[in-house]
mmCIF file of C-alpha atoms in Angstrom:
data_model
loop_
_atom_site.group_PDB
_atom_site.id
_atom_site.type_symbol
_atom_site.label_atom_id
_atom_site.label_comp_id
_atom_site.label_asym_id
_atom_site.label_seq_id
_atom_site.Cartn_x
_atom_site.Cartn_y
_atom_site.Cartn_z
ATOM 1 C CA MET T 1 8.423 -7.954 14.036
ATOM 2 C CA LYS T 2 9.420 -4.533 14.192
ATOM 3 C CA ILE T 3 6.252 -1.930 14.946
ATOM 4 C CA LEU T 4 6.289 1.739 15.059
ATOM 5 C CA THR T 5 3.629 3.021 17.724
ATOM 6 C CA CYS T 6 2.190 6.655 18.152
ATOM 7 C CA THR T 7 2.279 6.295 21.762
ATOM 8 C CA THR T 8 1.103 10.065 22.654
ATOM 9 C CA PRO T 9 0.377 12.947 20.602
ATOM 10 C CA GLY T 10 3.795 14.042 18.768
ATOM 11 C CA THR T 11 5.393 10.891 20.189
ATOM 12 C CA PHE T 12 7.006 7.937 18.081
ATOM 13 C CA ASP T 13 8.418 4.809 19.853
ATOM 14 C CA TYR T 14 9.915 1.685 17.725
ATOM 15 C CA GLY T 15 9.082 -1.718 19.473
ATOM 16 C CA GLU T 16 9.220 -5.660 18.433
ATOM 17 C CA VAL T 17 6.514 -7.982 18.967
ATOM 18 C CA GLU T 18 5.740 -11.814 17.749
ATOM 19 C CA LYS T 19 4.473 -11.801 14.428
ATOM 20 C CA PRO T 20 0.945 -12.575 13.634
ATOM 21 C CA GLN T 21 -0.252 -16.032 13.701
ATOM 22 C CA LEU T 22 -3.125 -16.510 11.193
ATOM 23 C CA LYS T 23 -6.611 -16.906 12.616
ATOM 24 C CA PRO T 24 -9.457 -18.533 10.951
ATOM 25 C CA ASP T 25 -11.156 -16.338 7.529
ATOM 26 C CA HIS T 26 -8.067 -13.749 7.892
ATOM 27 C CA ALA T 27 -5.172 -13.052 5.939
ATOM 28 C CA ILE T 28 -1.685 -12.091 6.673
ATOM 29 C CA ILE T 29 0.226 -9.294 4.465
ATOM 30 C CA LYS T 30 4.068 -8.705 4.448
ATOM 31 C CA ILE T 31 3.555 -5.073 4.642
ATOM 32 C CA LYS T 32 5.541 -3.079 1.543
ATOM 33 C CA ARG T 33 4.079 0.248 1.755
ATOM 34 C CA ILE T 34 2.821 2.701 3.695
ATOM 35 C CA GLY T 35 0.547 5.983 2.498
ATOM 36 C CA ILE T 36 0.424 9.010 4.970
ATOM 37 C CA CYS T 37 -2.818 10.826 5.221
ATOM 38 C CA GLY T 38 -4.448 13.528 7.044
ATOM 39 C CA THR T 39 -6.144 10.913 9.583
ATOM 40 C CA ASP T 40 -2.221 9.983 10.256
ATOM 41 C CA LEU T 41 -1.069 13.669 10.507
ATOM 42 C CA HIS T 42 -4.374 14.530 13.120
ATOM 43 C CA ALA T 43 -3.407 11.332 14.953
ATOM 44 C CA TYR T 44 0.158 12.936 15.725
ATOM 45 C CA ARG T 45 -1.032 16.324 16.589
ATOM 46 C CA GLY T 46 -3.750 14.654 18.746
ATOM 47 C CA THR T 47 -6.358 16.462 16.887
ATOM 48 C CA GLN T 48 -8.241 13.109 15.160
ATOM 49 C CA PRO T 49 -11.748 12.652 16.478
ATOM 50 C CA PHE T 50 -12.699 9.071 17.215
ATOM 51 C CA PHE T 51 -9.049 8.140 18.634
ATOM 52 C CA SER T 52 -7.308 6.648 21.757
ATOM 53 C CA TYR T 53 -3.712 6.065 22.294
ATOM 54 C CA PRO T 54 -0.859 4.282 22.076
ATOM 55 C CA ARG T 55 -1.699 3.315 18.315
ATOM 56 C CA ILE T 56 -0.241 2.189 15.430
ATOM 57 C CA LEU T 57 -1.233 4.220 12.626
ATOM 58 C CA GLY T 58 -1.358 3.355 9.100
ATOM 59 C CA HIS T 59 -4.343 2.336 6.891
ATOM 60 C CA GLU T 60 -3.150 3.363 3.165
ATOM 61 C CA LEU T 61 -1.167 -0.149 2.839
ATOM 62 C CA SER T 62 0.048 -2.366 0.211
ATOM 63 C CA GLY T 63 2.009 -5.485 -0.007
ATOM 64 C CA GLU T 64 2.859 -9.265 -0.789
ATOM 65 C CA LEU T 65 -0.458 -11.613 0.378
ATOM 66 C CA VAL T 66 1.772 -14.828 2.844
ATOM 67 C CA GLU T 67 -1.232 -16.577 4.142
ATOM 68 C CA PHE T 68 -4.951 -16.657 4.004
ATOM 69 C CA ASP T 69 -7.915 -18.490 5.070
ATOM 70 C CA ASN T 70 -11.171 -18.494 3.233
ATOM 71 C CA ALA T 71 -9.767 -15.827 0.310
ATOM 72 C CA PRO T 72 -11.390 -17.376 -2.580
ATOM 73 C CA GLY T 73 -9.269 -16.377 -5.615
ATOM 74 C CA PHE T 74 -6.471 -15.074 -3.981
ATOM 75 C CA GLU T 75 -2.911 -16.511 -4.128
ATOM 76 C CA VAL T 76 0.281 -16.798 -1.874
ATOM 77 C CA GLY T 77 2.526 -14.144 -3.013
ATOM 78 C CA GLU T 78 0.261 -11.732 -5.340
ATOM 79 C CA ALA T 79 0.247 -8.214 -4.732
ATOM 80 C CA VAL T 80 -2.825 -6.436 -2.769
ATOM 81 C CA THR T 81 -4.468 -4.023 -0.887
ATOM 82 C CA PHE T 82 -7.365 -4.138 1.477
ATOM 83 C CA ILE T 83 -10.511 -2.231 2.596
ATOM 84 C CA PRO T 84 -9.512 -1.004 5.872
ATOM 85 C CA TYR T 85 -12.731 -0.097 7.416
ATOM 86 C CA PHE T 86 -13.786 -3.532 9.357
ATOM 87 C CA ASN T 87 -17.480 -3.478 9.465
ATOM 88 C CA CYS T 88 -19.762 -6.132 11.716
ATOM 89 C CA GLY T 89 -21.634 -7.358 9.082
ATOM 90 C CA ILE T 90 -24.804 -7.209 11.073
ATOM 91 C CA CYS T 91 -25.897 -3.774 12.083
ATOM 92 C CA VAL T 92 -28.496 -1.835 10.258
ATOM 93 C CA ALA T 93 -25.879 0.020 8.350
ATOM 94 C CA CYS T 94 -24.540 -3.168 7.006
ATOM 95 C CA ARG T 95 -27.764 -5.006 6.434
ATOM 96 C CA SER T 96 -28.375 -1.844 4.269
ATOM 97 C CA GLY T 97 -25.355 -1.853 1.906
ATOM 98 C CA LYS T 98 -23.253 0.466 3.910
ATOM 99 C CA PRO T 99 -20.533 -1.288 5.607
ATOM 100 C CA ASN T 100 -18.195 1.750 5.484
ATOM 101 C CA CYS T 101 -20.574 3.946 7.822
ATOM 102 C CA CYS T 102 -21.147 0.519 9.896
ATOM 103 C CA VAL T 103 -21.961 1.305 13.723
ATOM 104 C CA ASN T 104 -19.583 -0.915 14.964
ATOM 105 C CA ILE T 105 -16.848 0.146 12.235
ATOM 106 C CA GLN T 106 -13.246 -0.652 13.245
ATOM 107 C CA VAL T 107 -10.683 1.255 11.663
ATOM 108 C CA CYS T 108 -7.426 0.152 10.739
ATOM 109 C CA GLY T 109 -4.770 2.525 12.129
ATOM 110 C CA VAL T 110 -7.949 4.699 13.731
ATOM 111 C CA HIS T 111 -9.881 2.270 15.658
ATOM 112 C CA ALA T 112 -7.563 -0.839 15.647
ATOM 113 C CA ASP T 113 -3.738 -0.763 15.257
ATOM 114 C CA GLY T 114 -2.840 -0.415 11.575
ATOM 115 C CA GLY T 115 0.114 -1.090 8.839
ATOM 116 C CA MET T 116 3.295 0.415 10.628
ATOM 117 C CA VAL T 117 4.642 -2.709 10.791
ATOM 118 C CA GLU T 118 5.461 -5.648 8.987
ATOM 119 C CA TYR T 119 3.416 -7.850 9.024
ATOM 120 C CA LEU T 120 -0.281 -7.071 8.930
ATOM 121 C CA GLN T 121 -3.461 -9.259 10.226
ATOM 122 C CA VAL T 122 -6.840 -8.649 8.301
ATOM 123 C CA PRO T 123 -10.132 -10.219 7.445
ATOM 124 C CA SER T 124 -9.944 -11.980 4.519
ATOM 125 C CA TYR T 125 -13.472 -10.234 2.968
ATOM 126 C CA ALA T 126 -11.455 -7.410 3.238
ATOM 127 C CA LEU T 127 -8.610 -8.337 0.532
ATOM 128 C CA VAL T 128 -8.496 -6.236 -3.038
ATOM 129 C CA HIS T 129 -6.734 -7.603 -5.973
ATOM 130 C CA GLY T 130 -3.765 -5.927 -7.050
ATOM 131 C CA GLU T 131 -4.805 -6.095 -10.821
ATOM 132 C CA GLY T 132 -1.222 -5.928 -12.097
ATOM 133 C CA LEU T 133 -0.495 -2.697 -9.990
ATOM 134 C CA THR T 134 2.610 -1.575 -8.170
ATOM 135 C CA TYR T 135 2.676 -1.385 -5.018
ATOM 136 C CA ASP T 136 3.049 2.234 -4.838
ATOM 137 C CA GLU T 137 0.019 2.874 -7.114
ATOM 138 C CA LEU T 138 -2.102 0.156 -4.396
ATOM 139 C CA ALA T 139 -1.211 2.185 -1.837
ATOM 140 C CA LEU T 140 -2.986 4.983 -3.173
ATOM 141 C CA VAL T 141 -6.008 3.317 -3.601
ATOM 142 C CA GLU T 142 -7.801 4.047 -0.342
ATOM 143 C CA PRO T 143 -7.218 7.475 -0.140
ATOM 144 C CA LEU T 144 -8.338 7.839 -3.911
ATOM 145 C CA ALA T 145 -11.166 5.997 -3.256
ATOM 146 C CA ILE T 146 -12.980 8.531 -0.403
ATOM 147 C CA GLY T 147 -12.423 11.350 -3.505
ATOM 148 C CA ALA T 148 -14.601 8.456 -5.378
ATOM 149 C CA HIS T 149 -17.035 7.598 -2.684
ATOM 150 C CA GLY T 150 -17.650 11.033 -1.977
ATOM 151 C CA ILE T 151 -18.395 12.231 -5.954
ATOM 152 C CA ARG T 152 -20.578 8.741 -6.277
ATOM 153 C CA ARG T 153 -22.845 10.127 -3.600
ATOM 154 C CA ALA T 154 -23.206 13.229 -5.064
ATOM 155 C CA MET T 155 -24.081 11.844 -8.300
ATOM 156 C CA VAL T 156 -22.267 14.313 -10.106
ATOM 157 C CA GLU T 157 -23.212 14.541 -13.996
ATOM 158 C CA PRO T 158 -21.325 15.641 -17.231
ATOM 159 C CA GLY T 159 -20.854 19.078 -17.722
ATOM 160 C CA GLU T 160 -22.131 20.534 -14.055
ATOM 161 C CA PHE T 161 -19.948 22.300 -11.971
ATOM 162 C CA VAL T 162 -18.283 21.047 -8.650
ATOM 163 C CA LEU T 163 -16.354 22.770 -6.400
ATOM 164 C CA VAL T 164 -13.908 20.985 -4.235
ATOM 165 C CA ILE T 165 -12.537 23.084 -1.453
ATOM 166 C CA GLY T 166 -9.424 21.852 0.153
ATOM 167 C CA ALA T 167 -6.218 20.616 -2.479
ATOM 168 C CA GLY T 168 -4.510 18.428 -0.208
ATOM 169 C CA PRO T 169 -4.578 14.232 -1.095
ATOM 170 C CA ILE T 170 -8.356 13.649 -0.198
ATOM 171 C CA GLY T 171 -9.202 16.688 -2.218
ATOM 172 C CA LEU T 172 -6.873 15.985 -5.119
ATOM 173 C CA GLY T 173 -8.583 12.452 -5.636
ATOM 174 C CA THR T 174 -11.869 14.093 -4.869
ATOM 175 C CA ILE T 175 -10.849 16.426 -7.985
ATOM 176 C CA GLU T 176 -9.742 13.480 -10.023
ATOM 177 C CA PHE T 177 -12.763 11.470 -9.776
ATOM 178 C CA ALA T 178 -14.967 14.543 -10.209
ATOM 179 C CA ARG T 179 -13.064 15.364 -13.378
ATOM 180 C CA ILE T 180 -13.569 11.498 -14.550
ATOM 181 C CA ALA T 181 -17.384 11.489 -13.436
ATOM 182 C CA GLY T 182 -17.565 14.349 -16.183
ATOM 183 C CA GLY T 183 -17.786 17.376 -13.935
ATOM 184 C CA ASN T 184 -16.878 20.692 -14.753
ATOM 185 C CA VAL T 185 -14.380 20.907 -11.848
ATOM 186 C CA ILE T 186 -13.205 23.950 -9.772
ATOM 187 C CA ALA T 187 -10.236 23.683 -7.413
ATOM 188 C CA MET T 188 -10.345 26.224 -4.407
ATOM 189 C CA ASP T 189 -7.575 26.254 -1.967
ATOM 190 C CA VAL T 190 -5.462 28.823 0.082
ATOM 191 C CA SER T 191 -1.990 27.522 -1.040
ATOM 192 C CA ASN T 192 -1.117 28.186 -4.230
ATOM 193 C CA ASP T 193 1.537 25.560 -4.449
ATOM 194 C CA ARG T 194 -1.515 23.268 -4.298
ATOM 195 C CA LEU T 195 -3.874 25.364 -6.753
ATOM 196 C CA ASN T 196 -0.885 24.998 -9.335
ATOM 197 C CA PHE T 197 -0.555 20.943 -8.734
ATOM 198 C CA CYS T 198 -4.061 20.751 -9.831
ATOM 199 C CA LYS T 199 -3.491 23.269 -12.841
ATOM 200 C CA ASN T 200 -0.078 21.508 -14.028
ATOM 201 C CA LYS T 201 -0.363 18.059 -12.737
ATOM 202 C CA LEU T 202 -4.331 17.225 -12.938
ATOM 203 C CA GLY T 203 -5.083 19.502 -15.575
ATOM 204 C CA ILE T 204 -7.997 21.775 -13.591
ATOM 205 C CA GLN T 205 -8.795 24.778 -15.385
ATOM 206 C CA HIS T 206 -10.202 26.542 -12.887
ATOM 207 C CA THR T 207 -8.780 27.464 -9.579
ATOM 208 C CA ILE T 208 -9.348 29.981 -6.549
ATOM 209 C CA ASN T 209 -7.703 31.067 -3.570
ATOM 210 C CA PRO T 210 -10.091 32.731 -1.290
ATOM 211 C CA LEU T 211 -7.525 34.958 0.211
ATOM 212 C CA GLU T 212 -6.651 36.714 -2.781
ATOM 213 C CA GLY T 213 -10.188 38.210 -3.752
ATOM 214 C CA ASN T 214 -13.340 37.826 -3.874
ATOM 215 C CA ALA T 215 -14.212 33.850 -3.859
ATOM 216 C CA ILE T 216 -18.033 34.377 -4.444
ATOM 217 C CA GLU T 217 -17.573 36.523 -7.381
ATOM 218 C CA GLN T 218 -14.549 34.835 -8.426
ATOM 219 C CA LEU T 219 -16.922 31.733 -8.948
ATOM 220 C CA ARG T 220 -19.861 33.442 -10.421
ATOM 221 C CA THR T 221 -17.689 34.346 -13.038
ATOM 222 C CA ILE T 222 -16.516 30.990 -13.784
ATOM 223 C CA THR T 223 -20.047 29.771 -13.643
ATOM 224 C CA ASN T 224 -21.551 32.197 -15.334
ATOM 225 C CA GLY T 225 -23.412 33.544 -12.461
ATOM 226 C CA ASP T 226 -25.099 29.692 -11.542
ATOM 227 C CA MET T 227 -22.530 28.992 -8.947
ATOM 228 C CA ALA T 228 -21.495 25.257 -8.177
ATOM 229 C CA SER T 229 -23.986 22.756 -8.463
ATOM 230 C CA VAL T 230 -22.224 20.672 -6.229
ATOM 231 C CA VAL T 231 -19.687 21.414 -3.863
ATOM 232 C CA VAL T 232 -17.357 19.494 -1.741
ATOM 233 C CA ASP T 233 -15.474 20.497 1.710
ATOM 234 C CA ALA T 234 -12.087 18.092 1.822
ATOM 235 C CA THR T 235 -10.634 20.367 4.051
ATOM 236 C CA GLY T 236 -12.387 19.806 7.589
ATOM 237 C CA ASN T 237 -11.635 23.125 8.930
ATOM 238 C CA LEU T 238 -15.224 24.568 10.743
ATOM 239 C CA LYS T 239 -14.818 27.909 8.808
ATOM 240 C CA ALA T 240 -14.359 26.372 5.288
ATOM 241 C CA ILE T 241 -17.352 24.435 6.209
ATOM 242 C CA ASN T 242 -19.823 26.555 7.327
ATOM 243 C CA GLY T 243 -18.654 28.911 4.057
ATOM 244 C CA GLY T 244 -19.210 26.434 1.876
ATOM 245 C CA ILE T 245 -22.836 27.204 1.567
ATOM 246 C CA ASP T 246 -22.448 30.499 -0.230
ATOM 247 C CA TYR T 247 -20.663 28.564 -3.093
ATOM 248 C CA LEU T 248 -23.333 26.309 -3.755
ATOM 249 C CA ALA T 249 -26.334 26.682 -6.748
ATOM 250 C CA HIS T 250 -29.854 26.654 -6.065
ATOM 251 C CA GLY T 251 -31.026 23.157 -6.143
ATOM 252 C CA GLY T 252 -27.275 21.995 -5.190
ATOM 253 C CA ARG T 253 -25.899 19.277 -3.245
ATOM 254 C CA TYR T 254 -23.116 19.978 -0.386
ATOM 255 C CA VAL T 255 -20.753 16.898 0.501
ATOM 256 C CA LEU T 256 -19.242 17.049 3.487
ATOM 257 C CA ILE T 257 -15.755 14.663 3.191
ATOM 258 C CA GLY T 258 -13.644 16.337 5.505
ATOM 259 C CA LEU T 259 -13.793 15.496 9.303
ATOM 260 C CA GLN T 260 -14.307 18.429 11.857
ATOM 261 C CA LYS T 261 -14.547 17.825 16.020
ATOM 262 C CA ASP T 262 -17.222 20.979 16.428
ATOM 263 C CA ALA T 263 -20.390 21.408 15.526
ATOM 264 C CA PHE T 264 -21.090 23.401 12.078
ATOM 265 C CA SER T 265 -23.916 25.982 11.372
ATOM 266 C CA PHE T 266 -25.404 27.613 7.993
ATOM 267 C CA ASN T 267 -27.624 30.212 7.659
ATOM 268 C CA HIS T 268 -30.906 28.571 7.774
ATOM 269 C CA PRO T 269 -32.234 31.113 4.879
ATOM 270 C CA GLU T 270 -29.829 30.631 2.676
ATOM 271 C CA PHE T 271 -29.822 26.776 2.540
ATOM 272 C CA HIS T 272 -33.720 26.830 2.661
ATOM 273 C CA LYS T 273 -33.587 29.151 -0.267
ATOM 274 C CA ARG T 274 -31.683 26.672 -2.441
ATOM 275 C CA GLU T 275 -33.456 23.240 -1.099
ATOM 276 C CA SER T 276 -30.161 22.232 -0.428
ATOM 277 C CA THR T 277 -29.081 19.017 -0.285
ATOM 278 C CA LEU T 278 -26.533 18.170 2.698
ATOM 279 C CA MET T 279 -24.921 14.768 2.917
ATOM 280 C CA SER T 280 -21.568 13.527 4.570
ATOM 281 C CA SER T 281 -19.623 10.861 3.306
ATOM 282 C CA ARG T 282 -17.269 8.331 4.957
ATOM 283 C CA ASN T 283 -14.963 6.125 3.992
ATOM 284 C CA ALA T 284 -15.597 3.921 0.643
ATOM 285 C CA THR T 285 -17.254 1.266 -0.029
ATOM 286 C CA ARG T 286 -15.858 -2.062 -2.170
ATOM 287 C CA GLN T 287 -17.352 -0.354 -5.595
ATOM 288 C CA ASP T 288 -15.282 2.961 -4.988
ATOM 289 C CA PHE T 289 -11.845 0.750 -4.470
ATOM 290 C CA GLU T 290 -12.620 -1.621 -8.007
ATOM 291 C CA HIS T 291 -13.493 2.046 -9.538
ATOM 292 C CA VAL T 292 -10.345 3.501 -8.612
ATOM 293 C CA VAL T 293 -7.924 0.423 -9.345
ATOM 294 C CA ALA T 294 -10.110 0.386 -13.065
ATOM 295 C CA SER T 295 -9.340 3.877 -12.836
ATOM 296 C CA MET T 296 -5.436 3.321 -12.583
ATOM 297 C CA LYS T 297 -5.628 0.667 -14.803
ATOM 298 C CA GLN T 298 -7.194 2.608 -17.689
ATOM 299 C CA GLY T 299 -4.761 5.560 -17.269
ATOM 300 C CA LEU T 300 -7.536 7.956 -16.245
ATOM 301 C CA VAL T 301 -5.182 8.359 -12.714
ATOM 302 C CA ASP T 302 -1.455 8.755 -12.594
ATOM 303 C CA PRO T 303 -1.288 7.870 -8.810
ATOM 304 C CA LYS T 304 2.838 8.185 -8.424
ATOM 305 C CA THR T 305 2.507 12.200 -9.335
ATOM 306 C CA TYR T 306 1.437 12.237 -5.998
ATOM 307 C CA ILE T 307 4.134 11.045 -3.983
ATOM 308 C CA THR T 308 6.467 13.901 -3.034
ATOM 309 C CA HIS T 309 8.634 12.080 -0.219
ATOM 310 C CA ARG T 310 9.713 8.583 0.058
ATOM 311 C CA VAL T 311 11.075 7.116 3.444
ATOM 312 C CA ASN T 312 12.014 3.889 4.665
ATOM 313 C CA PHE T 313 10.324 2.326 7.884
ATOM 314 C CA ASP T 314 13.271 3.031 10.075
ATOM 315 C CA GLU T 315 13.737 7.176 9.014
ATOM 316 C CA VAL T 316 9.926 7.598 10.086
ATOM 317 C CA LYS T 317 9.821 8.468 13.479
ATOM 318 C CA GLN T 318 12.925 11.775 12.606
ATOM 319 C CA GLU T 319 11.007 12.281 9.376
ATOM 320 C CA PHE T 320 7.359 12.834 10.022
ATOM 321 C CA GLU T 321 7.131 15.718 12.211
ATOM 322 C CA SER T 322 8.878 17.694 9.339
ATOM 323 C CA TRP T 323 5.420 16.659 6.745
ATOM 324 C CA LEU T 324 3.337 18.688 9.111
ATOM 325 C CA LEU T 325 5.236 22.042 8.162
ATOM 326 C CA PRO T 326 3.806 23.910 4.855
ATOM 327 C CA GLU T 327 7.196 24.668 3.636
ATOM 328 C CA THR T 328 8.107 20.983 3.325
ATOM 329 C CA GLN T 329 4.655 21.281 0.432
ATOM 330 C CA VAL T 330 3.956 17.181 0.774
ATOM 331 C CA ILE T 331 1.098 16.053 -0.786
ATOM 332 C CA LYS T 332 1.861 12.179 -0.353
ATOM 333 C CA ALA T 333 4.664 10.536 1.946
ATOM 334 C CA MET T 334 5.465 7.420 1.437
ATOM 335 C CA ILE T 335 6.559 4.594 3.541
ATOM 336 C CA VAL T 336 8.823 1.764 2.048
ATOM 337 C CA ASN T 337 8.907 -1.082 3.904
ATOM 338 C CA GLU T 338 11.204 -3.791 2.475
#
């Protein structure tokens, strides 16, 4: 079968390997769609933490289930996605019901080779039913689940102000699920194109570009002086992370979804006087995946609005670098692998 490997930062190479042979308690998926996310872009740039080369990228995936062992309820030929965070099942996190932050986690396409292949073998426990969704929709479940998990961590309540910093694909999913939770959502980004996407495609009323005017004062006006009860960083940008505390209401929760290699820091009195709650949000759980699938089926999320670029598998090597450029205005690039 054909594969595409990121051999070193900035370099892709196509190759041929044997199709996987089914192992016990595993399933083989014929990959149909591969979504490109920030992790893939950072890996290509050489700025992704927890990463080594060469690596086959890709973890936003959907496909046809062609073989499986020990997957009750599944059928050969059905459309599926899967949870790409393979956990050990025995560590302290797994024992406490948090397989998304397993001590020994192997994330598909990051720690282990991913889905830029024709056929991919995954643990059977990771399979997720397609529930009648299209391959495009199923490939978007994972990135939306990242945002859904962060909002569930924040315990967003109806009516409270939720500021999401960063309107990239993960931030957009976070915005969607903050809205679904009943939050009064505010989007912040330095790109007016992305803020316009939030307004026109997601129906978000309040947006802030911190490069245009005083962001703190804008937020204070929107929130009637209260500031945001929940602030979510979806940028992974160190300056944005460090500054996020300034937007937080007293008694508020600050959730870090974006990932940064370096140490972050806050002014302790500013953090302390708010009695702030700081939390990270890593990956997602089956509960989040099922919430996303259900939300799609109910029409609460229209995943098709996210797909701005589409290429065939054979075109990825020549097109990938262009997706790094702001002028291409990529929200979600989707690879078709038929």
